[in-house]
Short mmCIF file of C-alpha atoms in Angstrom, two decimals:
data_model
loop_
_atom_site.label_atom_id
_atom_site.label_comp_id
_atom_site.label_asym_id
_atom_site.label_seq_id
_atom_site.Cartn_x
_atom_site.Cartn_y
_atom_site.Cartn_z
CA MET A 124 75.73 21.76 -60.39
CA LYS A 125 77.22 22.29 -63.89
CA LYS A 126 76.51 18.70 -64.73
CA LEU A 127 72.89 19.02 -63.59
CA VAL A 128 72.45 22.14 -65.62
CA THR A 129 73.88 20.34 -68.70
CA ILE A 130 71.56 17.42 -68.23
CA LEU A 131 68.54 19.67 -67.97
CA THR A 132 69.56 21.66 -70.96
CA ALA A 133 69.96 18.50 -73.04
CA VAL A 134 66.52 17.34 -71.92
CA MET A 135 64.99 20.67 -73.02
CA LEU A 136 66.72 20.71 -76.35
CA ALA A 137 65.70 17.12 -76.98
CA PHE A 138 62.14 17.74 -75.93
CA ALA A 139 59.54 16.57 -78.42
CA LEU A 140 55.87 16.04 -77.78
CA ALA A 141 55.46 12.47 -76.55
CA ALA A 142 53.45 9.88 -78.32
CA CYS A 143 49.93 9.46 -77.03
CA THR A 144 49.41 6.64 -74.61
CA ALA A 145 46.94 3.84 -75.04
CA ASN A 146 44.36 5.60 -72.95
CA LYS A 147 44.74 9.01 -74.63
CA ASP A 148 41.26 8.92 -76.12
CA ALA A 149 39.76 8.39 -72.70
CA GLY A 150 39.42 12.12 -72.18
CA SER A 151 37.79 12.87 -75.51
CA GLU A 152 34.12 13.36 -76.23
CA PRO A 153 32.73 13.73 -79.70
CA LYS A 154 31.26 17.17 -80.12
CA LYS A 155 27.54 17.24 -80.58
CA ASN A 156 25.77 19.09 -83.29
CA GLU A 157 23.57 22.00 -82.18
CA GLY A 158 20.54 19.90 -82.77
CA LYS A 159 17.05 21.28 -83.26
CA SER A 160 16.12 24.68 -82.20
CA GLY A 161 15.61 24.93 -78.46
CA GLU A 162 17.31 21.59 -77.75
CA LYS A 163 19.66 21.70 -74.75
CA THR A 164 23.32 20.99 -75.64
CA GLU A 165 24.93 18.55 -73.26
CA LYS A 166 27.72 20.20 -71.27
CA VAL A 167 30.77 17.85 -71.05
CA LEU A 168 33.86 18.46 -69.02
CA ASN A 169 37.00 16.51 -69.97
CA TRP A 170 39.41 16.03 -67.12
CA ASN A 171 42.56 14.03 -66.31
CA ASN A 172 42.95 12.00 -63.16
CA GLY A 173 46.53 10.94 -63.99
CA GLN A 174 46.18 7.38 -62.84
CA GLU A 175 43.71 4.73 -61.70
CA PRO A 176 42.09 5.81 -58.41
CA THR A 177 43.39 3.77 -55.56
CA SER A 178 39.81 3.33 -54.23
CA PHE A 179 36.45 5.12 -54.20
CA ASP A 180 35.85 3.73 -50.79
CA PRO A 181 35.84 6.95 -48.77
CA PRO A 182 38.24 5.92 -45.89
CA ILE A 183 40.57 4.15 -48.29
CA GLY A 184 40.75 6.60 -51.18
CA PHE A 185 42.95 8.95 -49.09
CA ASP A 186 45.30 10.04 -51.79
CA ALA A 187 45.79 12.45 -54.77
CA VAL A 188 44.43 10.00 -57.36
CA SER A 189 41.18 9.29 -55.51
CA TRP A 190 39.96 12.19 -53.47
CA ASN A 191 39.37 14.81 -56.21
CA ALA A 192 36.86 12.35 -57.82
CA LEU A 193 35.44 11.28 -54.54
CA ASN A 194 34.86 14.90 -53.52
CA ASN A 195 32.50 15.28 -56.50
CA LEU A 196 30.76 11.93 -56.22
CA MET A 197 29.99 12.30 -52.57
CA GLU A 198 29.36 14.91 -49.89
CA GLY A 199 29.67 15.14 -46.14
CA LEU A 200 27.82 17.12 -43.47
CA THR A 201 29.71 20.24 -44.60
CA ARG A 202 31.31 21.31 -47.82
CA LEU A 203 33.92 24.05 -48.55
CA ASP A 204 32.45 26.96 -50.51
CA GLU A 205 34.01 29.25 -53.12
CA LYS A 206 35.78 31.11 -50.42
CA HIS A 207 37.19 27.86 -48.92
CA GLU A 208 34.98 28.11 -45.74
CA PRO A 209 32.89 25.13 -44.47
CA GLN A 210 29.14 25.56 -45.23
CA ALA A 211 26.01 23.49 -44.76
CA ALA A 212 25.90 20.49 -47.15
CA ILE A 213 24.15 17.19 -46.29
CA ALA A 214 23.49 18.76 -42.94
CA GLU A 215 21.33 21.87 -43.37
CA LYS A 216 22.21 23.21 -39.89
CA TRP A 217 23.75 22.20 -36.54
CA ASP A 218 23.76 22.97 -32.92
CA VAL A 219 26.88 23.22 -30.70
CA SER A 220 26.85 22.61 -26.92
CA LYS A 221 28.08 25.31 -24.54
CA ASP A 222 31.34 23.52 -23.87
CA GLY A 223 31.99 23.34 -27.66
CA LYS A 224 32.38 19.61 -27.59
CA THR A 225 29.03 18.20 -28.80
CA TYR A 226 27.75 18.93 -32.36
CA THR A 227 24.18 17.91 -33.32
CA PHE A 228 23.69 17.89 -37.10
CA HIS A 229 20.31 18.07 -38.77
CA ILE A 230 20.36 16.22 -42.15
CA ARG A 231 18.31 17.61 -45.00
CA ASP A 232 15.02 15.91 -45.61
CA ASN A 233 15.80 15.86 -49.32
CA ALA A 234 19.32 14.37 -48.92
CA LYS A 235 19.15 11.25 -51.03
CA TRP A 236 21.52 8.53 -52.37
CA SER A 237 21.67 8.14 -56.11
CA ASN A 238 19.60 4.87 -55.80
CA GLY A 239 16.78 6.91 -54.17
CA ASP A 240 17.46 5.93 -50.53
CA ASP A 241 17.40 8.57 -47.90
CA VAL A 242 20.72 9.76 -46.47
CA THR A 243 20.32 8.96 -42.79
CA ALA A 244 22.22 9.68 -39.55
CA GLY A 245 22.78 5.99 -39.38
CA ASP A 246 24.77 6.18 -42.56
CA PHE A 247 27.19 8.60 -40.86
CA VAL A 248 27.42 6.49 -37.69
CA PHE A 249 28.21 3.44 -39.91
CA ALA A 250 30.78 5.31 -41.96
CA TRP A 251 32.61 7.11 -39.18
CA LYS A 252 32.91 3.99 -36.97
CA ARG A 253 34.09 2.09 -40.09
CA LEU A 254 36.76 4.82 -40.70
CA LEU A 255 38.01 4.17 -37.17
CA ASP A 256 37.69 0.38 -37.28
CA PRO A 257 41.22 -1.03 -37.03
CA ASN A 258 40.22 -3.74 -39.52
CA THR A 259 39.48 -1.01 -42.18
CA ALA A 260 43.13 -0.01 -41.95
CA SER A 261 42.37 3.51 -43.15
CA SER A 262 45.41 5.78 -43.33
CA ALA A 263 42.97 8.70 -42.73
CA ALA A 264 41.71 7.32 -39.37
CA PHE A 265 43.94 9.65 -37.33
CA LEU A 266 41.83 12.59 -38.56
CA ALA A 267 38.95 11.23 -36.48
CA TYR A 268 40.89 11.01 -33.28
CA PHE A 269 39.21 14.26 -32.05
CA ILE A 270 36.07 12.16 -31.59
CA GLU A 271 35.70 10.86 -28.07
CA GLY A 272 36.67 7.16 -28.06
CA GLY A 273 37.98 7.35 -31.64
CA GLU A 274 41.69 6.91 -30.99
CA ALA A 275 41.23 4.08 -28.48
CA TYR A 276 38.99 2.13 -30.84
CA ASN A 277 41.41 2.61 -33.76
CA ASN A 278 44.31 1.45 -31.67
CA GLY A 279 42.52 -1.62 -30.45
CA GLU A 280 42.17 -0.35 -26.98
CA GLY A 281 38.49 0.46 -27.10
CA SER A 282 35.37 -0.67 -28.83
CA ALA A 283 33.01 0.70 -31.48
CA ASP A 284 30.44 1.33 -28.78
CA ASP A 285 32.82 3.74 -27.09
CA VAL A 286 33.03 6.03 -30.14
CA LYS A 287 30.80 9.01 -29.37
CA VAL A 288 28.71 9.20 -32.52
CA LYS A 289 25.06 8.41 -32.61
CA ALA A 290 21.84 8.69 -34.55
CA VAL A 291 19.33 10.51 -32.41
CA ASP A 292 16.86 9.78 -35.14
CA ASP A 293 16.98 9.16 -38.88
CA LYS A 294 17.85 12.74 -39.62
CA THR A 295 19.75 13.81 -36.51
CA PHE A 296 23.43 12.94 -36.02
CA GLU A 297 25.32 13.72 -32.88
CA VAL A 298 29.11 13.61 -32.29
CA THR A 299 31.14 14.41 -29.14
CA LEU A 300 34.71 15.62 -29.36
CA VAL A 301 37.53 15.17 -26.84
CA SER A 302 37.95 18.92 -26.79
CA PRO A 303 36.67 21.94 -28.64
CA GLN A 304 38.17 22.07 -32.14
CA ALA A 305 38.15 25.32 -34.03
CA TYR A 306 38.75 23.50 -37.33
CA PHE A 307 36.20 20.68 -36.80
CA LEU A 308 33.76 21.84 -39.50
CA SER A 309 36.55 22.03 -42.09
CA VAL A 310 38.01 18.67 -41.14
CA ILE A 311 34.73 16.87 -41.80
CA THR A 312 34.62 18.12 -45.47
CA ASN A 313 37.42 15.52 -46.09
CA PRO A 314 36.19 12.52 -48.08
CA CYS A 315 37.05 10.12 -45.28
CA PHE A 316 34.10 11.57 -43.31
CA PHE A 317 31.58 11.02 -46.15
CA PRO A 318 28.60 8.84 -45.31
CA ILE A 319 28.21 5.33 -46.61
CA ASN A 320 24.89 3.83 -47.47
CA GLU A 321 24.79 1.21 -44.73
CA LYS A 322 22.15 -1.00 -46.42
CA VAL A 323 24.04 -1.10 -49.73
CA ALA A 324 27.44 -1.75 -48.04
CA LYS A 325 26.04 -4.64 -46.04
CA GLU A 326 24.46 -6.23 -49.08
CA ASN A 327 27.68 -5.69 -51.11
CA PRO A 328 30.87 -4.91 -49.21
CA ASN A 329 32.57 -4.00 -52.53
CA TRP A 330 29.90 -1.55 -53.63
CA PHE A 331 32.57 1.04 -54.35
CA ALA A 332 34.60 -1.06 -56.80
CA GLU A 333 32.48 -0.71 -59.95
CA ALA A 334 30.34 1.87 -61.62
CA ASP A 335 27.15 -0.28 -61.62
CA SER A 336 27.24 -0.78 -57.86
CA PHE A 337 28.55 2.64 -56.73
CA VAL A 338 26.09 4.69 -54.75
CA ALA A 339 26.68 8.48 -54.62
CA ASN A 340 25.19 11.29 -52.63
CA GLY A 341 27.12 14.23 -54.19
CA PRO A 342 26.74 16.48 -57.28
CA TYR A 343 27.66 13.62 -59.69
CA LYS A 344 27.33 9.87 -59.87
CA LEU A 345 29.61 7.18 -61.38
CA SER A 346 28.22 5.90 -64.73
CA GLU A 347 31.27 4.20 -66.22
CA TRP A 348 34.63 2.91 -64.97
CA ASN A 349 37.04 1.22 -67.33
CA HIS A 350 39.83 0.32 -64.97
CA ASP A 351 43.29 1.73 -65.79
CA SER A 352 41.71 3.56 -68.72
CA ASN A 353 39.01 6.07 -67.81
CA PHE A 354 35.89 6.70 -65.82
CA VAL A 355 32.73 8.80 -66.35
CA MET A 356 30.56 10.79 -64.06
CA VAL A 357 27.13 12.21 -64.87
CA LYS A 358 25.00 14.72 -63.05
CA ASN A 359 23.17 13.13 -60.02
CA ASP A 360 19.49 14.14 -60.32
CA LYS A 361 18.88 12.86 -56.75
CA TYR A 362 21.47 15.35 -55.23
CA TRP A 363 19.72 17.81 -52.95
CA ASP A 364 21.23 20.86 -54.79
CA ALA A 365 21.02 19.39 -58.32
CA LYS A 366 19.48 22.61 -59.65
CA ASN A 367 22.91 24.33 -59.26
CA VAL A 368 24.90 21.68 -60.97
CA LYS A 369 25.39 22.77 -64.61
CA ILE A 370 27.72 20.13 -66.05
CA ASP A 371 25.94 17.03 -67.50
CA LYS A 372 28.97 14.71 -67.82
CA ILE A 373 32.60 14.56 -66.79
CA ASN A 374 35.00 12.35 -68.74
CA TRP A 375 38.11 11.44 -66.63
CA ALA A 376 41.16 10.22 -68.51
CA MET A 377 44.13 8.45 -66.86
CA VAL A 378 47.21 9.99 -68.53
CA ASP A 379 50.28 10.10 -66.39
CA ASP A 380 52.57 11.78 -68.78
CA ASP A 381 52.84 15.62 -68.66
CA ASN A 382 53.52 16.03 -72.31
CA THR A 383 50.74 13.77 -73.46
CA GLU A 384 48.36 15.53 -71.14
CA TYR A 385 49.43 18.89 -72.58
CA GLN A 386 48.95 17.67 -76.14
CA MET A 387 45.42 16.58 -75.28
CA TYR A 388 44.75 19.96 -73.77
CA THR A 389 45.99 21.81 -76.89
CA THR A 390 43.70 19.66 -79.14
CA GLY A 391 40.72 20.22 -76.92
CA GLU A 392 40.54 16.63 -75.61
CA LEU A 393 41.11 17.91 -72.07
CA ASP A 394 39.79 21.14 -70.58
CA SER A 395 42.79 21.49 -68.19
CA SER A 396 46.45 20.42 -68.01
CA ASP A 397 49.42 20.67 -65.72
CA VAL A 398 52.38 22.59 -67.12
CA PRO A 399 55.21 20.45 -68.55
CA PRO A 400 58.45 21.67 -66.97
CA GLU A 401 60.10 21.97 -70.39
CA LEU A 402 57.43 24.45 -71.53
CA ALA A 403 56.98 26.29 -68.23
CA GLU A 404 59.11 29.31 -69.11
CA LYS A 405 57.38 29.85 -72.44
CA LEU A 406 53.83 29.29 -71.09
CA PHE A 407 54.47 31.60 -68.05
CA LYS A 408 55.87 34.31 -70.42
CA ASP A 409 52.78 33.95 -72.67
CA GLY A 410 50.52 34.56 -69.66
CA LYS A 411 48.60 31.29 -70.16
CA VAL A 412 49.44 29.71 -66.82
CA LYS A 413 47.19 30.06 -63.76
CA VAL A 414 48.73 29.84 -60.26
CA GLU A 415 46.88 29.35 -56.95
CA ASP A 416 47.95 28.59 -53.47
CA GLN A 417 48.02 25.03 -52.04
CA ALA A 418 49.06 23.90 -48.59
CA GLY A 419 51.38 21.01 -48.69
CA LEU A 420 54.84 20.00 -49.77
CA TYR A 421 57.02 17.58 -51.76
CA PHE A 422 59.59 15.86 -49.61
CA TYR A 423 61.77 12.78 -49.14
CA ARG A 424 61.53 10.20 -46.34
CA LEU A 425 64.58 8.62 -44.70
CA ASN A 426 63.91 5.20 -43.17
CA VAL A 427 65.64 5.38 -39.76
CA ASN A 428 65.43 1.55 -39.44
CA LYS A 429 67.64 1.03 -42.48
CA ALA A 430 71.32 1.78 -42.57
CA PRO A 431 72.89 4.29 -43.07
CA PHE A 432 69.85 6.42 -42.07
CA ASN A 433 69.75 5.03 -38.62
CA ASN A 434 72.40 7.71 -37.89
CA VAL A 435 71.17 11.25 -37.43
CA ASN A 436 74.28 12.91 -38.71
CA ILE A 437 74.12 10.91 -41.98
CA ARG A 438 70.49 11.98 -42.34
CA LYS A 439 71.46 15.60 -41.84
CA ALA A 440 74.34 15.26 -44.38
CA PHE A 441 71.98 14.07 -47.09
CA ALA A 442 69.48 16.83 -46.22
CA MET A 443 72.10 19.61 -46.43
CA ALA A 444 73.49 18.19 -49.72
CA ILE A 445 70.14 18.94 -51.46
CA ASN A 446 69.61 22.34 -53.00
CA GLN A 447 65.89 23.04 -52.96
CA LYS A 448 66.08 26.36 -54.85
CA GLN A 449 67.90 24.78 -57.77
CA ILE A 450 65.26 22.02 -57.94
CA VAL A 451 62.42 24.52 -58.30
CA ASP A 452 64.41 26.83 -60.67
CA LEU A 453 65.78 24.16 -62.96
CA VAL A 454 63.62 21.04 -62.67
CA THR A 455 60.07 21.69 -61.68
CA ARG A 456 60.02 25.28 -63.00
CA ASN A 457 56.57 26.05 -61.73
CA GLN A 458 57.37 28.92 -59.40
CA GLU A 459 57.08 26.82 -56.24
CA LYS A 460 58.63 28.05 -53.01
CA PRO A 461 61.65 26.12 -51.75
CA ALA A 462 60.83 24.33 -48.43
CA TYR A 463 63.09 24.56 -45.46
CA GLY A 464 60.51 23.41 -42.98
CA PHE A 465 57.52 21.14 -43.00
CA VAL A 466 54.51 23.41 -42.19
CA SER A 467 53.39 25.42 -45.28
CA PRO A 468 53.14 29.21 -45.32
CA GLY A 469 49.61 30.64 -44.82
CA PHE A 470 48.79 29.58 -41.28
CA ASN A 471 48.85 32.40 -38.76
CA ASP A 472 49.49 31.90 -35.06
CA ALA A 473 47.75 33.65 -32.07
CA ASN A 474 49.71 36.82 -32.77
CA GLY A 475 48.70 36.88 -36.42
CA LYS A 476 52.23 35.91 -37.52
CA ASP A 477 52.73 33.28 -40.16
CA PHE A 478 53.83 30.01 -38.75
CA ARG A 479 56.47 29.43 -41.41
CA LYS A 480 58.11 32.79 -40.99
CA THR A 481 58.09 32.50 -37.23
CA SER A 482 59.48 28.91 -37.21
CA GLY A 483 62.08 29.93 -39.85
CA ASP A 484 64.46 27.83 -42.00
CA LEU A 485 65.11 24.60 -40.18
CA VAL A 486 67.46 23.10 -42.84
CA LYS A 487 69.52 24.79 -45.52
CA THR A 488 71.85 23.64 -48.26
CA ASP A 489 75.46 23.53 -46.97
CA ALA A 490 77.83 21.25 -48.78
CA ALA A 491 80.79 21.81 -46.41
CA LYS A 492 78.73 21.09 -43.31
CA ALA A 493 77.18 18.11 -45.07
CA LYS A 494 80.61 16.57 -45.64
CA GLU A 495 81.55 17.15 -41.98
CA LEU A 496 78.36 15.49 -40.78
CA LEU A 497 78.73 12.54 -43.15
CA LYS A 498 82.28 11.93 -41.90
CA LYS A 499 81.11 12.13 -38.27
CA GLY A 500 78.23 9.80 -38.90
CA MET A 501 80.38 7.19 -40.62
CA GLU A 502 82.88 7.33 -37.74
CA GLU A 503 80.07 6.83 -35.24
CA GLU A 504 78.86 3.75 -37.15
CA GLY A 505 82.25 2.37 -37.91
CA TYR A 506 81.80 2.70 -41.65
CA THR A 507 84.88 2.85 -44.01
CA THR A 508 82.38 2.65 -46.92
CA LEU A 509 78.86 3.91 -46.77
CA PRO A 510 76.18 1.17 -47.21
CA GLU A 511 74.48 1.27 -50.63
CA VAL A 512 71.81 3.91 -50.91
CA THR A 513 68.76 3.65 -53.21
CA LEU A 514 66.30 6.48 -53.82
CA THR A 515 62.92 5.07 -54.80
CA TYR A 516 60.18 7.14 -56.50
CA SER A 517 56.68 6.39 -57.79
CA THR A 518 56.96 6.25 -61.55
CA SER A 519 56.27 9.51 -63.25
CA ASP A 520 58.25 11.86 -65.44
CA ILE A 521 58.62 14.63 -62.91
CA HIS A 522 59.47 12.31 -59.95
CA LYS A 523 62.16 10.80 -62.10
CA LYS A 524 63.66 14.12 -63.02
CA MET A 525 63.67 15.31 -59.42
CA ALA A 526 65.28 12.04 -58.27
CA GLU A 527 67.96 12.47 -60.96
CA ALA A 528 68.66 15.97 -59.74
CA VAL A 529 68.87 14.86 -56.14
CA GLN A 530 71.19 12.01 -57.19
CA GLN A 531 73.51 14.50 -58.88
CA MET A 532 73.47 16.93 -55.96
CA ILE A 533 74.44 14.22 -53.43
CA LYS A 534 77.19 12.98 -55.65
CA GLU A 535 78.64 16.45 -56.16
CA ASN A 536 78.19 17.68 -52.67
CA ILE A 537 79.14 14.78 -50.47
CA GLY A 538 80.54 12.25 -52.90
CA VAL A 539 77.92 9.55 -52.44
CA ASP A 540 76.62 7.47 -55.33
CA VAL A 541 72.88 7.00 -55.01
CA LYS A 542 70.97 4.41 -57.11
CA LEU A 543 67.56 5.22 -58.41
CA ALA A 544 64.49 2.97 -58.65
CA GLY A 545 61.13 3.70 -60.11
CA MET A 546 58.03 1.79 -58.87
CA GLU A 547 54.41 1.63 -59.92
CA SER A 548 52.30 3.97 -57.75
CA ASN A 549 50.18 1.48 -55.82
CA VAL A 550 53.09 -0.87 -55.15
CA PHE A 551 55.23 2.11 -54.15
CA THR A 552 52.73 3.28 -51.52
CA ASP A 553 52.36 -0.21 -50.04
CA GLU A 554 56.18 -0.67 -49.87
CA GLN A 555 56.67 2.74 -48.26
CA LYS A 556 53.93 2.14 -45.66
CA ALA A 557 55.53 -1.25 -44.88
CA LEU A 558 58.89 0.55 -44.21
CA ASN A 559 60.53 -1.45 -47.04
CA LEU A 560 62.05 1.64 -48.71
CA GLN A 561 65.34 3.14 -47.59
CA PHE A 562 65.05 6.69 -49.14
CA SER A 563 61.87 7.56 -50.93
CA ARG A 564 59.87 10.52 -52.37
CA SER A 565 56.75 11.66 -50.85
CA SER A 566 54.18 14.42 -50.64
CA PHE A 567 51.69 15.84 -48.24
CA LEU A 568 48.61 18.00 -48.78
CA ASN A 569 46.91 19.50 -45.87
CA ASP A 570 43.54 17.95 -44.95
CA TYR A 571 42.48 20.93 -42.93
CA ALA A 572 43.79 24.43 -42.29
CA ASP A 573 45.91 24.09 -39.21
CA PRO A 574 49.63 23.36 -38.72
CA ILE A 575 48.82 20.46 -36.40
CA ASN A 576 47.63 18.50 -39.41
CA SER A 577 51.11 18.74 -40.95
CA LEU A 578 52.96 17.82 -37.71
CA GLU A 579 50.67 15.01 -36.58
CA ASN A 580 51.95 12.95 -39.48
CA PHE A 581 55.06 12.07 -37.54
CA VAL A 582 53.78 10.82 -34.23
CA THR A 583 54.87 7.28 -33.37
CA GLY A 584 53.02 4.66 -35.34
CA SER A 585 51.05 7.13 -37.58
CA PRO A 586 50.33 5.49 -40.94
CA MET A 587 51.49 8.80 -42.44
CA ASN A 588 54.92 8.61 -40.74
CA ARG A 589 56.43 5.94 -42.93
CA THR A 590 60.05 6.62 -41.61
CA GLY A 591 60.17 4.46 -38.50
CA TRP A 592 61.06 7.65 -36.59
CA SER A 593 59.77 7.99 -33.10
CA ASN A 594 60.26 10.68 -30.38
CA ALA A 595 58.38 10.64 -27.07
CA GLU A 596 58.73 14.41 -26.52
CA PHE A 597 57.41 15.13 -30.05
CA ASP A 598 54.47 12.74 -29.48
CA GLN A 599 53.53 14.49 -26.19
CA LEU A 600 53.71 17.93 -27.70
CA ILE A 601 51.32 16.92 -30.54
CA LYS A 602 48.99 15.24 -28.02
CA ASP A 603 48.95 18.32 -25.70
CA ALA A 604 48.50 20.75 -28.60
CA LYS A 605 45.36 18.94 -29.72
CA LEU A 606 43.88 19.43 -26.28
CA GLU A 607 45.12 22.99 -25.62
CA LYS A 608 42.50 25.76 -25.66
CA ASP A 609 44.99 28.66 -25.31
CA GLU A 610 46.08 29.39 -28.91
CA LYS A 611 49.44 30.97 -27.94
CA LYS A 612 50.42 27.92 -25.88
CA ARG A 613 49.19 25.62 -28.59
CA PHE A 614 51.31 27.26 -31.23
CA ASP A 615 54.36 27.29 -28.96
CA MET A 616 53.99 23.51 -28.67
CA MET A 617 53.83 23.22 -32.45
CA TYR A 618 56.91 25.37 -33.01
CA LYS A 619 58.81 23.19 -30.56
CA ALA A 620 57.57 20.01 -32.23
CA GLU A 621 58.66 21.11 -35.72
CA LYS A 622 62.17 21.92 -34.39
CA ILE A 623 62.44 18.46 -32.83
CA LEU A 624 61.46 16.89 -36.18
CA PHE A 625 64.23 18.78 -37.99
CA ASP A 626 66.78 18.20 -35.20
CA GLU A 627 66.43 14.55 -35.96
CA MET A 628 65.78 14.83 -39.73
CA PRO A 629 63.80 11.78 -40.79
CA ILE A 630 62.56 13.84 -43.74
CA ILE A 631 64.02 16.18 -46.29
CA PRO A 632 61.70 18.97 -47.52
CA VAL A 633 61.97 20.08 -51.18
CA HIS A 634 59.27 22.54 -52.12
CA PHE A 635 55.81 23.74 -50.99
CA TYR A 636 53.06 23.08 -53.45
CA ASN A 637 51.13 25.50 -55.48
CA GLN A 638 48.48 24.83 -58.11
CA VAL A 639 49.90 25.60 -61.53
CA TYR A 640 47.66 24.78 -64.44
CA LEU A 641 46.22 25.61 -67.80
CA GLN A 642 42.46 25.72 -68.31
CA SER A 643 40.14 26.31 -71.23
CA ASP A 644 38.61 29.73 -71.37
CA ALA A 645 35.32 27.98 -72.11
CA VAL A 646 35.29 26.52 -68.55
CA THR A 647 34.37 28.53 -65.41
CA GLY A 648 33.32 27.94 -61.84
CA ILE A 649 35.97 25.35 -60.86
CA VAL A 650 37.25 25.83 -57.32
CA ARG A 651 40.75 24.63 -56.29
CA HIS A 652 40.95 24.91 -52.48
CA PRO A 653 44.32 25.77 -51.00
CA VAL A 654 43.38 23.25 -48.32
CA GLY A 655 40.87 20.70 -49.64
CA TYR A 656 40.00 19.21 -52.97
CA LEU A 657 38.88 20.02 -56.48
CA GLU A 658 35.26 21.30 -56.64
CA LEU A 659 33.32 20.71 -59.89
CA LYS A 660 29.94 21.30 -58.32
CA TRP A 661 29.85 24.88 -59.61
CA ALA A 662 31.65 24.26 -62.91
CA ASP A 663 30.11 25.42 -66.17
CA LYS A 664 31.21 25.26 -69.77
CA LYS A 665 30.23 27.49 -72.76
#
């Protein structure tokens, strides 16, 4: 690793604040004068989205550059509160059947869309069936498989009529689940379960694509969207709880360079910033960095349909050649925990034991073992020379630095030259989903607070799998766990499933996420859920 340390040291010594990008000014807002006595000063929050949102269509915007904004433009039946628990939102209350499978939600009389229309039960029926419609091709559809008839419809084996959601009347929405789900009320806080104004969507199928056609039902509404530059939200006066929304306007920049973002934060053009790795040590030492938990991890996918990763021993060799601790210590530098499994810490099993501690370390750095496995795998495939390997990452400064570190580790530990390829974010995602990438970076943030959400990503055919890997025993364990009422048995199934995943190694974990950030002292009330998304509903600014 001496070469890696040298590279990183050179980068740090050469570090200089980057020139501002073309959309740097997107996060700024001219400061208003105090105005006449008694005049209310507009409260403006300046935030960075990093990149252009993939989509503000709720079942499509299932990614890190869409869901934080969506979570503040819209609202589902429930919403996570400041303590990260699901509470009444568009639904003011609900009833649960004795068998725990049927929920009847009562929608607030004053729940309105930003255009003044009532939010109805029919809007939820329309939205949830659209989420599951195979023609929608939502990568989030699997989250709704707990609805009776949902999986069959999404897989083309059933019809929309078989999906057990219905409008009892305009303000009463009923859903029947395949089995009782302890985490159901948390799952439906996810943006993919937000309602869609059926009338608006049928008149304009692209209602979500521009600010002037977007219809919101959350704390804020979309007032401006300059694609690939910035977007603006303003307080939604039609929101049922508007009296508790204190921020008048939120300017969202799209700056994907850590150093530029930090510059804008230091000059007051942004109210929050990530921590540039080169400055992490100093900023942590100065006590300026805030750190909060977040469930999810950074990892790499190995495409088992592309040589040489069709061989399990070669996959294991690459996994053991990577040193997770050195990556977090020398590259990301944000106090992340190295990941040696897929399920994040923080989820307790039926015995009150943390899943991660119980499941243990399922992969560890071992250069000697990696060399043995590489040799074995090459012999099994008849290779005298390993096929060319390319590691692809979505273009960003930190992804590039991590890829360079991995490239160096693989070269030093198993003697393999890895090529690197950067790719624009949206193109990268499409190529990864299409299984066109051989070895690629990835990330996962939990959508709800249960280990099954992590593991279900790798069932056969899941849009979140993106490795080509398939294992019938794994699939059955996940299916059974979703139906199992006995928590001890359910967790035993999940422990076994995670072990199978790492026995076959279609992925390489790197680090578990945390939320490391800088934030203006003038800003309060922002909630960053460990499982869930950014909440600006309760934000305030002095």
